[in-house]
Amino acid sequence: MTVSSTKHDVFQAIADPTRRELLSLLAEKEMSVTIISDHFPITRTAVSKHLRVLSEAGLVTEQKVGRETRYKLQPEGLRELKQWLAYYERFWDKKLTALKNFVEIKDIEHN
Amino acid sequence: MTVSSTKHDVFQAIADPTRRELLSLLAEKEMSVTIISDHFPITRTAVSKHLRVLSEAGLVTEQKVGRETRYKLQPEGLRELKQWLAYYERFWDKKLTALKNFVEIKDIEHN
DNA sequence: ATTATATGACACCTTTTGGTTTCGTGTCAA
DNA sequence: TTGACACGAAACCAAAAGGTGTCATATAAT
């Protein structure tokens, strides 16, 4: 176990479009569940469930303030995804490099 | 519609751990369905379905060669993910920058 | 021509997911 | 103290996801 106990993994957490919208909303500022729910056509309960998934994946943090629960983005949770992606970037960079070389050679041929 | 007709989106495609394994396997080299299936504890049919999802998300390409279908990684399909992620990188970079400044100030204070 | 291989298409099953409604509890305001 | 509000928990539901087994078909090999 690295840092946050991730019952849900990041990949699964961001798979749902509503949850991605939640992330982008919470990127702007910390918000309570009810306020967050006002931005979505689904019930507060449903939003709450999504928030829990995001929380368990370490993508948001929750803080109780009086009777409300404030959520905010925890961008560090996306590190795992970045690392995963970095592995594959090599492959398309490789292709790009090949294309670049090809174009340059063509350019030389034209002179 | 951008480039490849993406019935399944990338986010959903990479949510499944088996599909992520498929990607890493196909990153090494092009392979036929049966050969691919040998690397997994599930049936060929199941693997085939996963491959279709990946294909529809633009993450692999399929090519028929005689009676077999060869699949290979199409890393460009991950661009969308990279872009999405880039947006959030700003947020954790911001925090890193703040931390860096803090550490530097502390360092100055120590002199 | 006959047999073996590689694969997709179905039909089907079970679990997970995304959603709802209802209810209980803690907290704030009058 | 009596409402009103914010929320989580629970029970429930339909659809999607991840599997399986069987069958038909195209291609290769004998």
Short mmCIF file of N, CA, C and O in Angstrom, two decimals, chain B residues 3-88:
data_model
loop_
_atom_site.label_atom_id
_atom_site.label_comp_id
_atom_site.label_asym_id
_atom_site.label_seq_id
_atom_site.Cartn_x
_atom_site.Cartn_y
_atom_site.Cartn_z
N VAL B 3 -11.03 11.26 -35.26
CA VAL B 3 -10.34 10.43 -36.24
C VAL B 3 -10.99 9.05 -36.34
O VAL B 3 -11.80 8.80 -37.21
N SER B 4 -10.66 8.18 -35.39
CA SER B 4 -11.23 6.85 -35.42
C SER B 4 -12.62 6.89 -34.77
O SER B 4 -12.84 7.58 -33.81
N SER B 5 -13.55 6.16 -35.36
CA SER B 5 -14.90 6.14 -34.81
C SER B 5 -14.87 5.43 -33.46
O SER B 5 -14.82 4.22 -33.37
N THR B 6 -14.86 6.20 -32.41
CA THR B 6 -14.70 5.65 -31.08
C THR B 6 -16.04 5.41 -30.41
O THR B 6 -16.60 6.30 -29.79
N LYS B 7 -16.51 4.19 -30.57
CA LYS B 7 -17.74 3.81 -29.91
C LYS B 7 -17.48 3.73 -28.41
O LYS B 7 -18.23 4.24 -27.61
N HIS B 8 -16.39 3.07 -28.08
CA HIS B 8 -15.96 3.04 -26.69
C HIS B 8 -14.90 4.12 -26.53
O HIS B 8 -14.04 4.28 -27.38
N ASP B 9 -14.96 4.81 -25.40
CA ASP B 9 -13.91 5.80 -25.22
C ASP B 9 -12.71 5.19 -24.52
O ASP B 9 -12.78 4.12 -23.92
N VAL B 10 -11.62 5.89 -24.64
CA VAL B 10 -10.35 5.42 -24.10
C VAL B 10 -10.43 5.19 -22.60
O VAL B 10 -9.92 4.19 -22.09
N PHE B 11 -11.05 6.10 -21.90
CA PHE B 11 -11.13 6.00 -20.44
C PHE B 11 -11.78 4.68 -20.01
O PHE B 11 -11.29 4.02 -19.09
N GLN B 12 -12.84 4.36 -20.69
CA GLN B 12 -13.54 3.14 -20.34
C GLN B 12 -12.72 1.92 -20.77
O GLN B 12 -12.71 0.90 -20.09
N ALA B 13 -12.04 2.05 -21.88
CA ALA B 13 -11.25 0.93 -22.41
C ALA B 13 -10.12 0.53 -21.47
O ALA B 13 -9.87 -0.66 -21.26
N ILE B 14 -9.46 1.50 -20.90
CA ILE B 14 -8.32 1.17 -20.04
C ILE B 14 -8.72 0.91 -18.60
O ILE B 14 -7.87 0.63 -17.75
N ALA B 15 -10.00 1.01 -18.31
CA ALA B 15 -10.46 0.79 -16.94
C ALA B 15 -10.28 -0.66 -16.50
O ALA B 15 -10.03 -0.94 -15.33
N ASP B 16 -10.37 -1.56 -17.43
CA ASP B 16 -10.26 -2.98 -17.10
C ASP B 16 -8.80 -3.44 -17.07
O ASP B 16 -8.05 -3.23 -18.03
N PRO B 17 -8.40 -4.10 -15.98
CA PRO B 17 -7.01 -4.55 -15.83
C PRO B 17 -6.56 -5.53 -16.91
O PRO B 17 -5.41 -5.48 -17.35
N THR B 18 -7.46 -6.39 -17.32
CA THR B 18 -7.11 -7.33 -18.40
C THR B 18 -6.78 -6.58 -19.67
O THR B 18 -5.81 -6.90 -20.36
N ARG B 19 -7.57 -5.56 -19.96
CA ARG B 19 -7.30 -4.79 -21.19
C ARG B 19 -5.98 -4.04 -21.09
O ARG B 19 -5.26 -3.90 -22.08
N ARG B 20 -5.64 -3.59 -19.91
CA ARG B 20 -4.34 -2.93 -19.76
C ARG B 20 -3.21 -3.93 -19.97
O ARG B 20 -2.20 -3.61 -20.60
N GLU B 21 -3.42 -5.15 -19.50
CA GLU B 21 -2.41 -6.19 -19.74
C GLU B 21 -2.28 -6.48 -21.22
O GLU B 21 -1.19 -6.69 -21.74
N LEU B 22 -3.41 -6.48 -21.88
CA LEU B 22 -3.41 -6.71 -23.33
C LEU B 22 -2.56 -5.65 -24.02
O LEU B 22 -1.75 -5.96 -24.90
N LEU B 23 -2.75 -4.42 -23.62
CA LEU B 23 -1.98 -3.33 -24.24
C LEU B 23 -0.49 -3.54 -24.04
O LEU B 23 0.29 -3.40 -24.99
N SER B 24 -0.11 -3.90 -22.83
CA SER B 24 1.33 -4.04 -22.58
C SER B 24 1.90 -5.24 -23.33
O SER B 24 3.05 -5.23 -23.77
N LEU B 25 1.06 -6.24 -23.51
CA LEU B 25 1.51 -7.40 -24.28
C LEU B 25 1.69 -7.04 -25.75
O LEU B 25 2.67 -7.39 -26.39
N LEU B 26 0.72 -6.30 -26.28
CA LEU B 26 0.76 -5.93 -27.69
C LEU B 26 1.76 -4.83 -27.98
O LEU B 26 2.06 -4.53 -29.14
N ALA B 27 2.25 -4.21 -26.93
CA ALA B 27 3.27 -3.17 -27.13
C ALA B 27 4.55 -3.83 -27.63
O ALA B 27 5.27 -3.27 -28.45
N GLU B 28 4.79 -5.04 -27.16
CA GLU B 28 6.00 -5.75 -27.56
C GLU B 28 5.97 -6.14 -29.02
O GLU B 28 6.87 -5.84 -29.78
N LYS B 29 4.91 -6.84 -29.39
CA LYS B 29 4.80 -7.19 -30.81
C LYS B 29 3.38 -7.56 -31.22
O LYS B 29 2.55 -7.90 -30.40
N GLU B 30 3.15 -7.51 -32.50
CA GLU B 30 1.88 -7.90 -33.09
C GLU B 30 1.63 -9.38 -32.84
O GLU B 30 2.56 -10.17 -32.91
N MET B 31 0.37 -9.73 -32.54
CA MET B 31 0.06 -11.12 -32.23
C MET B 31 -1.34 -11.51 -32.68
O MET B 31 -2.21 -10.67 -32.77
N SER B 32 -1.52 -12.80 -32.89
CA SER B 32 -2.84 -13.30 -33.26
C SER B 32 -3.67 -13.56 -32.01
O SER B 32 -3.14 -13.71 -30.91
N VAL B 33 -4.97 -13.66 -32.19
CA VAL B 33 -5.89 -13.83 -31.07
C VAL B 33 -5.56 -15.05 -30.21
O VAL B 33 -5.51 -14.96 -28.98
N THR B 34 -5.31 -16.17 -30.85
CA THR B 34 -5.02 -17.39 -30.10
C THR B 34 -3.75 -17.25 -29.27
O THR B 34 -3.72 -17.64 -28.10
N ILE B 35 -2.73 -16.71 -29.88
CA ILE B 35 -1.46 -16.51 -29.16
C ILE B 35 -1.66 -15.57 -27.98
O ILE B 35 -1.19 -15.82 -26.87
N ILE B 36 -2.39 -14.50 -28.23
CA ILE B 36 -2.68 -13.56 -27.16
C ILE B 36 -3.39 -14.26 -26.01
O ILE B 36 -3.03 -14.12 -24.84
N SER B 37 -4.40 -15.06 -26.38
CA SER B 37 -5.21 -15.75 -25.37
C SER B 37 -4.39 -16.67 -24.48
O SER B 37 -4.73 -16.89 -23.32
N ASP B 38 -3.32 -17.21 -25.04
CA ASP B 38 -2.46 -18.11 -24.25
C ASP B 38 -1.86 -17.41 -23.03
O ASP B 38 -1.45 -18.07 -22.08
N HIS B 39 -1.86 -16.09 -23.07
CA HIS B 39 -1.28 -15.35 -21.95
C HIS B 39 -2.28 -15.03 -20.85
O HIS B 39 -1.93 -14.40 -19.87
N PHE B 40 -3.52 -15.45 -21.05
CA PHE B 40 -4.55 -15.10 -20.08
C PHE B 40 -5.35 -16.31 -19.61
O PHE B 40 -5.49 -17.28 -20.36
N PRO B 41 -5.85 -16.23 -18.40
CA PRO B 41 -6.57 -17.36 -17.81
C PRO B 41 -8.04 -17.42 -18.24
O PRO B 41 -8.79 -18.24 -17.74
N ILE B 42 -8.43 -16.55 -19.14
CA ILE B 42 -9.82 -16.54 -19.59
C ILE B 42 -9.92 -17.11 -21.00
O ILE B 42 -8.89 -17.35 -21.65
N THR B 43 -11.13 -17.33 -21.45
CA THR B 43 -11.32 -17.96 -22.77
C THR B 43 -10.94 -17.01 -23.91
O THR B 43 -10.88 -15.80 -23.74
N ARG B 44 -10.69 -17.63 -25.04
CA ARG B 44 -10.35 -16.86 -26.23
C ARG B 44 -11.47 -15.88 -26.58
O ARG B 44 -11.23 -14.74 -26.96
N THR B 45 -12.70 -16.34 -26.43
CA THR B 45 -13.85 -15.49 -26.72
C THR B 45 -13.82 -14.21 -25.88
O THR B 45 -14.05 -13.12 -26.39
N ALA B 46 -13.51 -14.38 -24.61
CA ALA B 46 -13.46 -13.22 -23.72
C ALA B 46 -12.34 -12.27 -24.14
O ALA B 46 -12.53 -11.05 -24.20
N VAL B 47 -11.19 -12.84 -24.45
CA VAL B 47 -10.07 -12.03 -24.91
C VAL B 47 -10.46 -11.27 -26.17
O VAL B 47 -10.19 -10.07 -26.31
N SER B 48 -11.12 -11.98 -27.05
CA SER B 48 -11.55 -11.38 -28.31
C SER B 48 -12.45 -10.17 -28.07
O SER B 48 -12.33 -9.14 -28.74
N LYS B 49 -13.32 -10.28 -27.10
CA LYS B 49 -14.20 -9.17 -26.77
C LYS B 49 -13.41 -7.97 -26.25
O LYS B 49 -13.66 -6.83 -26.64
N HIS B 50 -12.45 -8.26 -25.41
CA HIS B 50 -11.61 -7.18 -24.88
C HIS B 50 -10.88 -6.49 -26.02
O HIS B 50 -10.77 -5.26 -26.05
N LEU B 51 -10.38 -7.30 -26.95
CA LEU B 51 -9.65 -6.73 -28.08
C LEU B 51 -10.55 -5.82 -28.91
O LEU B 51 -10.12 -4.79 -29.41
N ARG B 52 -11.79 -6.21 -29.01
CA ARG B 52 -12.71 -5.37 -29.77
C ARG B 52 -12.92 -4.02 -29.09
O ARG B 52 -12.95 -2.98 -29.74
N VAL B 53 -13.07 -4.07 -27.80
CA VAL B 53 -13.23 -2.82 -27.04
C VAL B 53 -12.02 -1.92 -27.26
O VAL B 53 -12.16 -0.72 -27.53
N LEU B 54 -10.84 -2.52 -27.17
CA LEU B 54 -9.62 -1.74 -27.37
C LEU B 54 -9.56 -1.18 -28.79
O LEU B 54 -9.15 -0.04 -29.01
N SER B 55 -10.00 -1.99 -29.73
CA SER B 55 -10.01 -1.56 -31.12
C SER B 55 -10.96 -0.40 -31.34
O SER B 55 -10.62 0.59 -32.00
N GLU B 56 -12.14 -0.50 -30.75
CA GLU B 56 -13.13 0.57 -30.91
C GLU B 56 -12.68 1.86 -30.23
O GLU B 56 -13.12 2.95 -30.59
N ALA B 57 -11.83 1.70 -29.25
CA ALA B 57 -11.31 2.89 -28.57
C ALA B 57 -10.08 3.44 -29.30
O ALA B 57 -9.50 4.45 -28.90
N GLY B 58 -9.68 2.75 -30.36
CA GLY B 58 -8.53 3.21 -31.14
C GLY B 58 -7.19 2.93 -30.50
O GLY B 58 -6.19 3.57 -30.81
N LEU B 59 -7.15 1.93 -29.61
CA LEU B 59 -5.90 1.64 -28.92
C LEU B 59 -5.12 0.49 -29.54
O LEU B 59 -3.93 0.32 -29.27
N VAL B 60 -5.80 -0.29 -30.36
CA VAL B 60 -5.12 -1.35 -31.12
C VAL B 60 -5.68 -1.36 -32.53
O VAL B 60 -6.78 -0.86 -32.77
N THR B 61 -4.94 -1.95 -33.44
CA THR B 61 -5.44 -2.13 -34.80
C THR B 61 -5.47 -3.62 -35.10
O THR B 61 -4.68 -4.38 -34.56
N GLU B 62 -6.39 -4.02 -35.94
CA GLU B 62 -6.47 -5.42 -36.31
C GLU B 62 -6.21 -5.57 -37.80
O GLU B 62 -6.61 -4.73 -38.60
N GLN B 63 -5.53 -6.66 -38.12
CA GLN B 63 -5.22 -6.93 -39.51
C GLN B 63 -5.41 -8.41 -39.77
O GLN B 63 -4.84 -9.26 -39.09
N LYS B 64 -6.23 -8.74 -40.75
CA LYS B 64 -6.46 -10.14 -41.07
C LYS B 64 -5.32 -10.65 -41.93
O LYS B 64 -4.97 -10.07 -42.95
N VAL B 65 -4.77 -11.76 -41.50
CA VAL B 65 -3.70 -12.41 -42.26
C VAL B 65 -4.09 -13.87 -42.38
O VAL B 65 -3.96 -14.63 -41.43
N GLY B 66 -4.59 -14.23 -43.55
CA GLY B 66 -5.07 -15.60 -43.74
C GLY B 66 -6.21 -15.86 -42.80
O GLY B 66 -7.15 -15.08 -42.72
N ARG B 67 -6.11 -16.93 -42.05
CA ARG B 67 -7.22 -17.25 -41.15
C ARG B 67 -7.06 -16.59 -39.79
O ARG B 67 -7.91 -16.72 -38.92
N GLU B 68 -5.97 -15.93 -39.58
CA GLU B 68 -5.83 -15.30 -38.26
C GLU B 68 -5.96 -13.77 -38.30
O GLU B 68 -5.83 -13.15 -39.35
N THR B 69 -6.24 -13.23 -37.14
CA THR B 69 -6.36 -11.78 -37.00
C THR B 69 -5.25 -11.30 -36.08
O THR B 69 -5.15 -11.72 -34.93
N ARG B 70 -4.41 -10.45 -36.60
CA ARG B 70 -3.29 -9.95 -35.81
C ARG B 70 -3.65 -8.60 -35.21
O ARG B 70 -4.17 -7.73 -35.90
N TYR B 71 -3.32 -8.46 -33.97
CA TYR B 71 -3.55 -7.19 -33.28
C TYR B 71 -2.24 -6.56 -32.89
O TYR B 71 -1.28 -7.25 -32.56
N LYS B 72 -2.22 -5.26 -32.97
CA LYS B 72 -1.03 -4.57 -32.44
C LYS B 72 -1.44 -3.26 -31.78
O LYS B 72 -2.51 -2.72 -32.05
N LEU B 73 -0.57 -2.79 -30.94
CA LEU B 73 -0.82 -1.55 -30.22
C LEU B 73 -0.88 -0.36 -31.16
O LEU B 73 -0.10 -0.26 -32.11
N GLN B 74 -1.82 0.54 -30.87
CA GLN B 74 -1.83 1.81 -31.58
C GLN B 74 -1.73 2.91 -30.53
O GLN B 74 -2.75 3.43 -30.04
N PRO B 75 -0.52 3.24 -30.17
CA PRO B 75 -0.28 4.14 -29.02
C PRO B 75 -0.89 5.52 -29.18
O PRO B 75 -1.23 6.15 -28.18
N GLU B 76 -1.07 5.96 -30.41
CA GLU B 76 -1.64 7.29 -30.63
C GLU B 76 -3.01 7.43 -29.97
O GLU B 76 -3.44 8.52 -29.64
N GLY B 77 -3.67 6.29 -29.82
CA GLY B 77 -4.99 6.31 -29.22
C GLY B 77 -4.98 6.86 -27.80
O GLY B 77 -6.02 7.26 -27.27
N LEU B 78 -3.80 6.88 -27.21
CA LEU B 78 -3.70 7.36 -25.83
C LEU B 78 -3.51 8.87 -25.74
O LEU B 78 -3.45 9.43 -24.66
N ARG B 79 -3.43 9.51 -26.89
CA ARG B 79 -3.24 10.96 -26.90
C ARG B 79 -4.33 11.69 -26.14
O ARG B 79 -4.05 12.61 -25.38
N GLU B 80 -5.55 11.27 -26.38
CA GLU B 80 -6.68 11.91 -25.71
C GLU B 80 -6.50 11.88 -24.20
O GLU B 80 -6.76 12.87 -23.50
N LEU B 81 -6.04 10.74 -23.72
CA LEU B 81 -5.81 10.59 -22.29
C LEU B 81 -4.71 11.53 -21.81
O LEU B 81 -4.82 12.16 -20.76
N LYS B 82 -3.68 11.62 -22.61
CA LYS B 82 -2.56 12.49 -22.24
C LYS B 82 -3.02 13.95 -22.13
O LYS B 82 -2.66 14.67 -21.21
N GLN B 83 -3.83 14.33 -23.09
CA GLN B 83 -4.35 15.69 -23.08
C GLN B 83 -5.19 15.96 -21.85
O GLN B 83 -5.08 16.99 -21.20
N TRP B 84 -6.04 15.00 -21.56
CA TRP B 84 -6.90 15.13 -20.40
C TRP B 84 -6.06 15.29 -19.15
O TRP B 84 -6.30 16.14 -18.31
N LEU B 85 -5.05 14.46 -19.06
CA LEU B 85 -4.18 14.47 -17.90
C LEU B 85 -3.39 15.76 -17.79
O LEU B 85 -3.16 16.28 -16.68
N ALA B 86 -2.99 16.28 -18.93
CA ALA B 86 -2.18 17.49 -18.95
C ALA B 86 -2.89 18.62 -18.21
O ALA B 86 -2.25 19.41 -17.50
N TYR B 87 -4.20 18.68 -18.38
CA TYR B 87 -4.97 19.71 -17.69
C TYR B 87 -4.77 19.65 -16.18
O TYR B 87 -4.58 20.68 -15.53
N TYR B 88 -4.77 18.44 -15.64
CA TYR B 88 -4.66 18.29 -14.19
C TYR B 88 -3.24 18.37 -13.67
O TYR B 88 -3.02 18.64 -12.50
#
